[in-house]
Amino acid sequence: MLVTTSSSEFSAPGPRYNRRGPVRWLWSHLRRHVLHLTGFLGGSLIMVVLNSAVPQLTGAAFDAVLGEQGEPASALWLIALTLLAIVSARGLFDLVARLSSEVLAKRLERDTRDELYVSLLGKSQTFHNRQRVGDLMARAANDIRQLSIMVTPGLDLIVDSGLTGLVPFFFIAAIDPRLLLVPCVFAVLFFLALWHYMRRLNPVATRMREQFGDLNAALNEAVRGIEVIKVTAQEGQERRRFRAHARRYRDSFVRNGLVQARYLPTLLFAFAMAGAMWHGLYLHGMGVLTLGDLVAFMGLMSMLGFPTQMSIFTFSLVQIGIASSRRILGVIGAEDELEQRADGHAAPITGEIVFDDVTFGYEEGDPVLRGVSFTVRPGETVAIVGETGSGKSTLTKLVPRIYDITSGRVLVDGVDVRDWDLDSLRSQISTIEQDIVLFSRSVAENIAFSLGQRADREAVVRAAEDAQAAEFVAELDEGYDTVIGERGVTLSGGQRQRLAIARALLTDPAILVLDDSTSAIDSATEDLIQQAIGRILDGRTTLLITHRLSQIRWADKVLLLRRGELVDCGTHDELIERSRLYRRIFAHYDEAGVGDGPVEGAGDGATGGAADGASGAADGADDGPVLAGEQGGRR
């Protein structure tokens, strides 16, 4: 059963994020959490400043011991107490910074996952038809997890590294500005190497995330189709296919490692330390620096080793995080074919449906429906009949605006469905399909899915009884509280369809669509269900896709589709009388044993129509009169 819901509620005003690029998007998420962002940045800055003061105090201690002044004990006591206070304060601010970064990372992960999920719920069915489920799952799970890792330890270490690479320059300048020569040369060479590294790492990281998405999609496809794989004995082929995806993912990881291996910042730092030592000794020899100044200078220079070492690891995490954010934005920012009006029409539906010269195709230039026009009056039951692939199910999906039409108009109660508020429109339409979608939740929750918390247990039980589902539900271990497997795999096809019918009965829709909804139910159960459905048809508009004569008799009229065109319309008896195509369809069902027996009123024409149709199908002359009394039917 498909009880459609609107995406308008998912596009309601909420946090506004800048989606003009992955970095801007990430920043727009982070800046929402001002307190934790301030704690993270402020705590990191104070911690690095305190760290940089330690070499200064160490140098002062050397000067106190080696100085000409006697009794350095008092100075050393002061330095020791100051160092103790600095180390204690550094630990406190480090704790603040680490806690803030952890909270920031988890909130970023939570917010982006929520944004992606809301976006997916709001996308049109056309969008979802084009996606690979496994790749979407990789983006929703692993890529979003990469954003959290990018913040901590990635961004956490980058901020520490950046501040550690910047703050010591001020302390070095305070000792003697001439000491900045070697650190500045090192900084320029380091940033050139880092820029080259990032430029080479970016495409590799992006490719790595894409390969992971392909790998996950292949795994998901194999798991979903495991029964077909086993029945056709294709385990070997699928294993080779999966290994090929795994090999490509492994190769992208190897390329990432090669890029990192060719980045040699430690070599630059070694030369910088040697140059700094030579320069410091030279100034000390000239009497410009004391020994304590030299010790402090080399201590500050050694602090630059931290950002040098961490850059290999942290910038790789950041590049992977940016690549992941780009993939997530690719889904969130994808154009949605369904434009929704904020002030859309919302009203109770009486049930009138009008198709006015409607053309629709899933792909541009390949129409599935062509120039379809008809009118369904409120409370009418209309059967839709046609050969496989004629567009029957597609036609019904245009009423709740699952897809947007290519041209023409679809009107509900005289209002174009594009002008309706999707919540209001879809909440009053229920569709029961042959392919039933159930969730891994309790039986009661599945029946009440379309109403959520508004459904009470009594209404759920009553709907199950009307759908002839109460008997088998009572036999389950926990009755209505029994959790069924994903997509209802623990139930038979007939049981799944009865739950779907119960779900539709509970919503009390103004428009009901039955798409071959009793195909998986035995004859005895079907008779009971048809009685239940027959009761709810009164007073509501129903579109009925079926090949069963017993159900077609419910219809006030029948629409006959052929290759996406509406070729005739009338009652069952009228079409049997005048349409060879209609007779041929029912003769085919009768021969296949899927109908309800010989078609009344067809006489020998049912068989004869099949023979005649076989010879006349090429020219289409068997389609009968076109739409007497209907709006602009296609000829």
XYZ file of C-alpha atoms in Angstrom:
635
model
C 0.000 0.000 0.000
C 1.137 3.471 -0.745
C -0.423 6.156 1.399
C 1.400 9.170 0.114
C 2.499 12.060 2.250
C 3.523 15.504 1.286
C 6.990 16.909 1.200
C 5.737 20.362 2.047
C 6.019 19.619 5.732
C 9.628 18.648 5.150
C 10.446 21.913 3.421
C 8.905 24.021 6.152
C 10.965 26.902 7.483
C 13.828 25.664 9.632
C 17.549 26.255 9.949
C 18.848 27.990 6.840
C 22.107 26.578 5.546
C 24.401 28.041 2.912
C 24.566 25.383 0.190
C 26.735 27.292 -2.280
C 29.702 25.056 -1.571
C 30.819 22.334 0.851
C 32.954 24.634 3.031
C 30.228 27.295 3.309
C 27.668 24.609 4.026
C 29.770 23.105 6.821
C 30.451 26.521 8.320
C 26.746 27.407 8.261
C 26.146 24.256 10.329
C 28.970 24.874 12.786
C 28.194 28.519 13.463
C 24.719 27.623 14.736
C 26.383 26.206 17.853
C 28.030 29.431 19.016
C 28.683 28.337 22.598
C 30.526 25.156 21.690
C 32.316 26.806 18.767
C 33.530 29.563 21.106
C 34.586 27.021 23.718
C 36.482 25.045 21.101
C 38.292 27.989 19.465
C 38.796 29.980 22.669
C 39.991 26.994 24.667
C 42.405 25.983 21.907
C 43.833 29.512 21.612
C 44.427 29.936 25.343
C 45.946 26.458 25.561
C 48.445 27.217 22.759
C 49.363 30.586 24.316
C 50.050 28.850 27.618
C 52.070 26.185 25.812
C 54.167 28.883 24.144
C 54.912 30.482 27.518
C 56.616 27.307 28.754
C 59.789 27.690 26.591
C 59.999 31.342 27.644
C 59.955 30.389 31.305
C 62.453 27.592 30.672
C 64.823 30.100 29.083
C 64.333 32.461 32.012
C 65.247 29.613 34.366
C 68.504 29.049 32.458
C 69.363 32.730 32.712
C 68.555 32.723 36.432
C 70.882 29.801 37.086
C 73.717 30.936 34.822
C 73.413 34.645 35.526
C 75.993 36.660 37.403
C 73.535 37.518 40.145
C 73.772 35.367 43.215
C 71.022 33.424 44.968
C 68.820 32.506 41.984
C 66.584 30.435 44.279
C 63.879 33.069 44.642
C 63.672 33.530 40.873
C 63.553 29.764 40.316
C 60.754 29.372 42.872
C 58.713 32.018 41.074
C 59.359 30.375 37.705
C 58.430 26.932 39.075
C 55.165 28.166 40.580
C 54.324 29.986 37.354
C 54.998 26.809 35.347
C 52.751 24.829 37.695
C 49.946 27.347 37.269
C 50.386 27.352 33.479
C 50.333 23.558 33.221
C 47.207 23.351 35.404
C 45.414 26.066 33.419
C 46.500 24.437 30.159
C 44.919 21.150 31.228
C 41.673 22.925 32.119
C 41.404 24.786 28.816
C 42.412 21.665 26.906
C 39.477 19.862 28.548
C 37.102 22.685 27.552
C 38.370 22.649 23.963
C 38.171 18.844 23.615
C 34.675 18.579 25.092
C 33.449 21.445 22.912
C 34.895 19.893 19.758
C 33.339 16.496 20.537
C 29.910 18.035 21.091
C 30.346 20.150 17.956
C 31.225 17.069 15.891
C 28.235 15.068 17.111
C 25.830 17.950 16.576
C 27.173 18.462 13.069
C 26.624 14.769 12.388
C 23.109 14.917 13.842
C 22.115 18.092 11.977
C 23.475 17.023 8.598
C 21.881 13.586 8.868
C 18.568 15.235 9.737
C 18.921 17.682 6.842
C 19.686 14.852 4.410
C 16.809 12.699 5.671
C 14.328 15.562 5.447
C 15.600 16.323 1.948
C 15.140 12.696 0.855
C 11.589 12.641 2.212
C 10.826 15.781 0.240
C 12.267 14.614 -3.093
C 9.970 13.540 -5.898
C 9.569 9.923 -6.913
C 11.351 10.728 -10.172
C 14.455 11.623 -8.166
C 14.301 8.400 -6.137
C 13.811 6.293 -9.265
C 17.215 7.496 -10.492
C 19.108 6.744 -7.283
C 20.927 3.622 -6.172
C 19.769 2.700 -2.686
C 23.201 1.490 -1.615
C 24.870 4.729 -2.671
C 22.244 6.780 -0.826
C 22.808 4.658 2.272
C 26.566 5.223 1.990
C 25.986 8.980 1.880
C 23.514 8.914 4.762
C 25.693 6.726 6.980
C 29.386 6.721 6.119
C 29.729 10.123 4.439
C 27.951 11.873 7.292
C 30.104 9.954 9.765
C 33.142 11.331 7.904
C 31.947 14.858 8.721
C 32.132 14.060 12.427
C 35.616 12.598 11.993
C 36.602 15.680 10.016
C 35.755 17.874 13.035
C 37.354 15.642 15.623
C 40.098 14.666 15.337
C 40.501 16.410 11.957
C 39.469 20.031 12.486
C 40.367 19.774 16.158
C 43.986 19.015 15.304
C 44.055 21.528 12.453
C 43.017 24.356 14.778
C 45.602 23.248 17.321
C 48.200 22.932 14.570
C 47.328 26.286 13.039
C 47.492 28.107 16.349
C 50.660 26.244 17.326
C 52.187 27.311 14.027
C 51.171 30.961 14.530
C 51.372 31.913 18.225
C 55.089 30.991 18.673
C 55.976 33.622 16.043
C 54.824 36.354 18.437
C 56.901 34.923 21.284
C 59.943 34.591 19.000
C 59.528 38.205 17.900
C 59.403 39.219 21.567
C 62.835 37.632 22.101
C 64.406 39.267 19.031
C 62.737 40.081 15.682
C 65.842 38.893 13.833
C 65.058 35.343 14.962
C 61.977 35.333 12.659
C 64.147 34.816 9.557
C 64.329 31.017 9.608
C 60.742 30.432 10.867
C 59.344 32.687 8.119
C 61.311 30.931 5.357
C 60.140 27.575 6.739
C 56.508 28.776 6.873
C 56.562 29.868 3.205
C 58.048 26.559 2.020
C 55.680 24.590 4.249
C 52.560 26.310 2.888
C 53.741 25.791 -0.703
C 54.191 22.077 -0.007
C 50.819 21.944 1.766
C 49.051 23.668 -1.134
C 50.541 21.175 -3.599
C 49.577 18.287 -1.301
C 45.969 19.457 -0.930
C 45.599 19.995 -4.664
C 46.678 16.430 -5.387
C 44.736 14.950 -2.484
C 41.347 16.504 -3.327
C 40.483 14.442 -6.466
C 41.832 11.271 -4.854
C 39.670 11.771 -1.749
C 36.606 12.497 -3.898
C 37.187 9.386 -5.977
C 37.645 7.311 -2.829
C 34.234 8.372 -1.479
C 32.596 7.666 -4.855
C 34.156 4.202 -4.984
C 32.834 3.505 -1.498
C 29.355 4.501 -2.669
C 29.642 2.100 -5.629
C 30.818 -0.683 -3.324
C 27.928 -0.117 -0.933
C 25.418 0.006 -3.800
C 26.690 -3.325 -5.144
C 26.420 -4.910 -1.698
C 22.893 -3.575 -1.185
C 21.795 -4.826 -4.597
C 23.190 -8.301 -3.921
C 21.509 -8.550 -0.510
C 18.153 -7.411 -1.904
C 18.401 -9.872 -4.786
C 19.941 -12.765 -2.852
C 17.058 -15.112 -3.658
C 17.417 -14.545 -7.407
C 21.195 -14.983 -7.158
C 20.797 -18.330 -5.393
C 18.007 -19.623 -7.625
C 20.019 -18.843 -10.769
C 23.290 -20.134 -9.237
C 25.085 -16.853 -9.950
C 27.043 -16.628 -6.695
C 30.335 -16.831 -8.582
C 29.457 -14.018 -10.954
C 28.249 -11.765 -8.132
C 31.371 -12.541 -6.100
C 33.565 -11.469 -9.026
C 31.494 -8.335 -9.500
C 31.770 -7.414 -5.824
C 35.507 -8.111 -5.813
C 35.925 -5.736 -8.744
C 34.205 -2.963 -6.768
C 36.279 -3.784 -3.672
C 39.469 -3.742 -5.754
C 38.685 -0.306 -7.154
C 37.988 0.995 -3.649
C 41.264 -0.503 -2.431
C 43.156 1.071 -5.332
C 41.752 4.497 -4.495
C 42.988 4.027 -0.924
C 46.436 3.086 -2.216
C 46.522 6.211 -4.392
C 45.583 8.251 -1.333
C 48.496 6.681 0.548
C 50.913 7.404 -2.295
C 49.966 11.080 -2.259
C 50.583 11.204 1.481
C 53.895 9.356 1.167
C 55.247 11.937 -1.296
C 54.516 14.760 1.099
C 57.681 15.286 3.184
C 57.107 18.117 5.666
C 59.332 16.466 8.275
C 62.333 16.921 5.991
C 61.577 20.637 5.727
C 61.244 20.859 9.489
C 64.590 19.133 10.040
C 66.313 21.709 7.807
C 64.442 24.488 9.631
C 65.625 23.274 13.042
C 69.225 23.077 11.827
C 69.004 26.561 10.329
C 67.403 27.958 13.493
C 70.133 26.456 15.678
C 72.873 27.935 13.493
C 71.170 31.348 13.404
C 70.574 31.340 17.170
C 74.158 30.359 17.954
C 75.412 33.058 15.602
C 73.377 35.744 17.417
C 74.446 34.330 20.783
C 78.071 34.524 19.713
C 77.560 38.162 18.778
C 76.209 38.817 22.252
C 72.709 39.595 21.013
C 71.082 36.594 22.732
C 71.594 35.112 26.145
C 71.759 31.357 26.556
C 68.260 31.456 28.029
C 67.012 33.316 24.932
C 68.547 30.623 22.730
C 66.898 27.854 24.773
C 63.535 29.624 24.590
C 63.929 30.169 20.836
C 64.707 26.505 20.133
C 61.822 25.445 22.372
C 59.447 27.650 20.385
C 60.882 26.326 17.098
C 60.274 22.755 18.251
C 56.585 23.630 18.696
C 56.380 24.113 14.920
C 57.018 20.386 14.560
C 53.494 19.578 15.765
C 51.628 21.200 12.829
C 54.258 19.789 10.475
C 53.680 16.209 11.621
C 49.900 16.516 11.952
C 49.365 18.051 8.500
C 49.747 14.654 6.793
C 46.983 13.104 8.868
C 44.640 16.001 9.533
C 44.419 17.513 6.062
C 43.682 14.077 4.637
C 40.728 13.804 7.041
C 39.542 17.278 6.081
C 39.763 16.521 2.350
C 37.803 13.310 2.825
C 35.271 15.261 4.900
C 34.915 17.915 2.202
C 34.525 15.195 -0.445
C 31.820 13.597 1.716
C 30.062 16.934 2.208
C 30.139 17.457 -1.552
C 28.422 14.082 -2.049
C 25.810 14.898 0.596
C 25.167 18.304 -0.965
C 24.782 16.565 -4.317
C 21.665 14.883 -2.924
C 20.338 17.774 -0.858
C 20.833 20.294 -3.644
C 19.478 18.105 -6.448
C 16.709 19.806 -8.380
C 13.275 18.635 -7.318
C 10.894 18.265 -10.235
C 7.888 18.970 -8.015
C 7.564 22.684 -7.416
C 5.433 23.220 -4.324
C 3.338 26.254 -3.590
C 3.567 27.647 -0.078
C -0.034 28.874 -0.365
C -1.374 25.753 -2.086
C -5.077 24.908 -2.160
C -6.253 22.915 0.870
C -9.827 21.677 1.247
C -11.832 18.486 1.754
C -11.950 16.511 -1.500
C -15.304 15.562 -2.999
C -13.659 13.238 -5.524
C -13.943 14.723 -9.017
C -10.946 13.847 -11.217
C -10.318 15.345 -14.658
C -7.491 14.445 -17.043
C -7.240 17.121 -19.725
C -5.003 16.108 -22.669
C -2.363 14.674 -20.311
C 1.008 13.556 -21.633
C 3.649 12.087 -19.338
C 6.967 10.263 -19.616
C 9.516 9.115 -17.068
C 12.267 10.143 -19.457
C 12.183 13.169 -21.729
C 11.111 12.283 -25.262
C 9.701 8.875 -24.273
C 6.038 9.427 -23.290
C 4.229 6.706 -21.371
C 0.848 8.463 -21.642
C -0.197 10.516 -24.657
C -3.078 12.985 -24.772
C -5.228 11.220 -22.169
C -8.536 12.927 -21.359
C -11.415 11.719 -19.200
C -13.608 12.768 -16.279
C -14.461 10.867 -13.104
C -17.415 12.234 -11.168
C -17.436 12.209 -7.351
C -18.270 8.768 -5.977
C -17.732 6.958 -9.282
C -15.782 3.728 -9.552
C -13.697 3.628 -12.724
C -11.831 0.521 -13.871
C -8.646 0.967 -15.890
C -7.878 -1.882 -18.277
C -5.109 -2.398 -20.776
C -2.279 -4.614 -21.865
C 0.944 -4.762 -19.866
C 2.887 -1.522 -20.280
C -0.093 0.519 -21.437
C 0.329 3.052 -18.591
C -2.396 1.996 -16.143
C -0.380 2.337 -12.920
C 1.383 5.425 -14.202
C -1.961 7.136 -14.765
C -3.044 6.602 -11.154
C 0.252 8.028 -9.810
C -0.474 11.373 -11.451
C -3.559 11.964 -9.278
C -1.664 12.349 -5.947
C 1.102 14.057 -7.927
C 3.762 11.455 -7.342
C 5.056 12.674 -10.708
C 4.500 15.914 -12.593
C 2.934 15.636 -16.019
C 4.763 16.729 -19.166
C 1.794 18.591 -20.612
C -1.934 18.992 -20.070
C -3.706 19.189 -16.715
C -4.782 16.848 -13.930
C -7.592 18.395 -11.887
C -8.968 17.267 -8.531
C -12.217 19.028 -7.641
C -11.521 21.495 -10.445
C -8.084 22.506 -9.078
C -4.865 21.593 -10.874
C -2.907 19.165 -8.678
C 0.097 21.490 -9.085
C -1.892 24.155 -7.235
C -2.874 21.879 -4.356
C -1.110 21.781 -1.023
C 0.517 18.354 -1.242
C -0.264 17.514 2.380
C -3.946 18.199 1.870
C -4.096 16.398 -1.486
C -2.181 13.264 -0.612
C -3.636 12.756 2.853
C -7.044 12.259 1.202
C -5.842 9.682 -1.335
C -4.933 6.062 -0.591
C -3.382 3.582 -2.983
C -3.254 -0.171 -2.467
C -0.739 -1.714 -4.821
C 0.254 -5.248 -5.701
C 3.784 -4.591 -4.404
C 3.033 -3.978 -0.731
C 5.390 -1.849 1.351
C 5.408 -2.683 5.045
C 7.867 -1.492 7.672
C 9.836 -3.396 10.302
C 7.435 -2.286 13.009
C 4.478 -3.782 14.813
C 1.347 -4.865 12.970
C -0.628 -2.078 14.654
C 1.944 0.551 13.651
C 1.846 -0.624 10.037
C -1.943 -0.432 9.891
C -1.943 2.990 11.561
C 1.037 4.288 9.556
C -0.867 6.898 7.556
C -2.526 8.331 10.678
C 0.406 8.017 13.091
C -0.494 8.943 16.660
C -4.039 9.880 15.654
C -5.122 6.237 15.304
C -6.420 4.424 18.364
C -6.240 0.662 18.895
C -9.983 0.153 18.470
C -9.922 1.751 15.016
C -6.900 -0.353 14.045
C -8.615 -3.575 15.115
C -11.821 -2.611 13.317
C -9.910 -1.904 10.092
C -8.134 -5.267 10.372
C -11.460 -7.037 10.843
C -12.965 -5.318 7.799
C -9.905 -6.347 5.758
C -10.211 -9.963 6.965
C -6.793 -9.658 8.646
C -7.890 -10.034 12.280
C -7.834 -13.837 12.204
C -4.199 -14.271 11.148
C -3.083 -11.338 13.340
C -4.590 -13.084 16.367
C -2.450 -16.146 15.588
C 0.792 -14.137 15.746
C 2.878 -14.435 18.925
C 2.142 -10.924 20.158
C -0.930 -10.145 18.089
C -1.050 -6.531 16.965
C 2.223 -5.829 18.804
C 4.144 -8.399 16.748
C 7.037 -6.778 14.891
C 7.105 -7.976 11.296
C 10.284 -8.203 9.248
C 11.538 -5.566 6.843
C 9.060 -5.136 3.959
C 6.868 -7.724 5.713
C 9.044 -10.688 4.688
C 7.733 -12.771 7.601
C 4.192 -12.626 6.170
C 2.660 -14.256 3.127
C 1.662 -12.183 0.111
C -2.007 -12.441 1.028
C -1.340 -11.374 4.609
C 0.656 -8.360 3.460
C -2.141 -7.282 1.143
C -4.759 -7.617 3.848
C -2.695 -5.361 6.125
C -2.378 -2.879 3.268
C -6.129 -2.912 2.766
C -6.635 -2.383 6.505
C -4.295 0.603 6.320
C -6.363 2.090 3.509
C -9.633 1.435 5.308
C -8.328 3.248 8.380
C -7.567 6.455 6.468
C -11.121 6.745 5.086
C -9.826 8.415 1.886
C -11.875 10.535 -0.501
C -10.107 8.907 -3.457
C -9.093 5.246 -3.412
C -6.778 3.570 -5.927
C -6.755 -0.240 -6.102
C -3.889 -1.498 -8.251
C -4.455 -5.247 -8.667
C -4.771 -5.294 -4.899
C -6.136 -8.832 -4.457
C -3.762 -10.643 -6.787
C -1.957 -12.585 -4.041
C -5.028 -13.676 -2.089
C -6.820 -17.002 -2.399
C -10.360 -17.079 -3.751
C -12.083 -17.625 -0.405
C -10.258 -14.740 1.263
C -10.718 -12.574 -1.817
C -14.483 -12.959 -1.629
C -14.456 -11.713 1.966
C -12.129 -8.829 1.141
C -14.171 -7.826 -1.873
C -17.201 -7.573 0.375
C -15.252 -5.276 2.704
C -13.931 -3.174 -0.170
C -17.361 -3.059 -1.750
C -18.706 -1.456 1.409
C -16.139 1.360 1.397
C -16.540 2.139 -2.306
C -19.880 3.804 -1.672
C -19.545 7.566 -1.586
C -15.871 7.732 -2.604
C -14.127 7.988 -5.955
C -12.260 4.810 -6.862
C -9.738 4.070 -9.599
C -9.524 0.322 -10.070
C -6.749 -1.456 -11.974
C -7.668 -5.117 -12.305
C -8.071 -8.037 -14.667
C -10.802 -9.696 -12.607
C -14.272 -9.546 -14.068
C -15.865 -9.657 -10.602
C -14.109 -6.387 -9.726
C -14.729 -4.733 -13.083
C -18.446 -5.198 -12.472
C -18.065 -2.727 -9.584
C -17.085 -0.036 -12.081
C -19.474 2.614 -13.340
C -17.278 2.787 -16.436
C -14.099 1.292 -17.843
C -11.137 3.132 -19.369
C -9.314 1.138 -22.047
C -5.641 2.019 -22.560
C -3.419 0.940 -25.421
C 0.232 1.977 -25.678
C -0.313 5.017 -23.481
C -3.437 6.267 -25.265
C -7.025 6.165 -24.066
C -8.738 4.343 -26.933
C -12.207 3.724 -25.505
C -14.450 4.307 -22.515
C -17.737 2.781 -21.485
C -19.316 0.117 -19.340
C -17.994 -3.430 -19.378
C -20.884 -4.660 -21.494
C -20.474 -1.792 -23.976
C -16.772 -2.496 -24.450
C -17.312 -6.238 -24.800
C -19.816 -5.445 -27.501
C -17.766 -2.977 -29.546
C -14.024 -3.356 -28.782
C -11.943 -6.220 -30.131
C -8.996 -5.077 -28.023
C -11.102 -5.341 -24.868
C -12.323 -8.818 -25.852
C -8.789 -9.923 -26.677
C -7.501 -8.782 -23.275
C -10.142 -10.792 -21.432
C -9.685 -13.790 -23.704
C -5.983 -13.708 -22.795
C -6.766 -13.574 -19.064
C -9.254 -16.430 -19.438
C -6.747 -18.615 -21.317
C -4.066 -17.871 -18.696
C -6.456 -18.845 -15.918
C -6.145 -15.538 -14.098
C -9.604 -14.178 -14.732
C -12.908 -15.088 -13.115
C -14.105 -17.347 -15.830
C -15.617 -16.663 -19.260
C -16.511 -13.080 -19.940
C -20.240 -12.623 -19.902
C -21.752 -11.244 -23.040
C -18.730 -12.127 -25.121
C -20.097 -15.387 -26.431
C -17.736 -16.797 -28.973
C -16.376 -13.318 -29.422
C -14.015 -13.739 -26.523
C -12.126 -16.413 -28.354
C -12.862 -15.047 -31.755
C -11.772 -11.594 -30.632
C -8.423 -13.002 -29.655
C -7.984 -14.526 -33.060
C -9.197 -11.445 -34.842
C -7.050 -9.264 -32.621
C -3.967 -11.287 -33.443
C -4.438 -10.562 -37.120
C -5.554 -6.976 -36.667
C -3.268 -5.746 -33.913
C -0.789 -4.250 -36.323
C -3.132 -1.657 -37.726
C -4.931 -0.963 -34.452
C -8.342 -1.236 -36.112
C -9.727 -3.249 -33.234
C -9.924 -0.405 -30.746
C -13.588 0.318 -31.189
C -15.387 3.653 -30.853
C -13.558 6.354 -28.952
C -14.944 7.964 -25.811
C -18.529 8.679 -26.525
C -19.513 11.573 -24.313
C -16.003 12.029 -22.770
C -13.661 14.989 -23.037
C -11.454 15.046 -26.111
C -10.388 11.367 -26.288
C -7.420 10.329 -28.388
C -8.197 8.592 -31.648
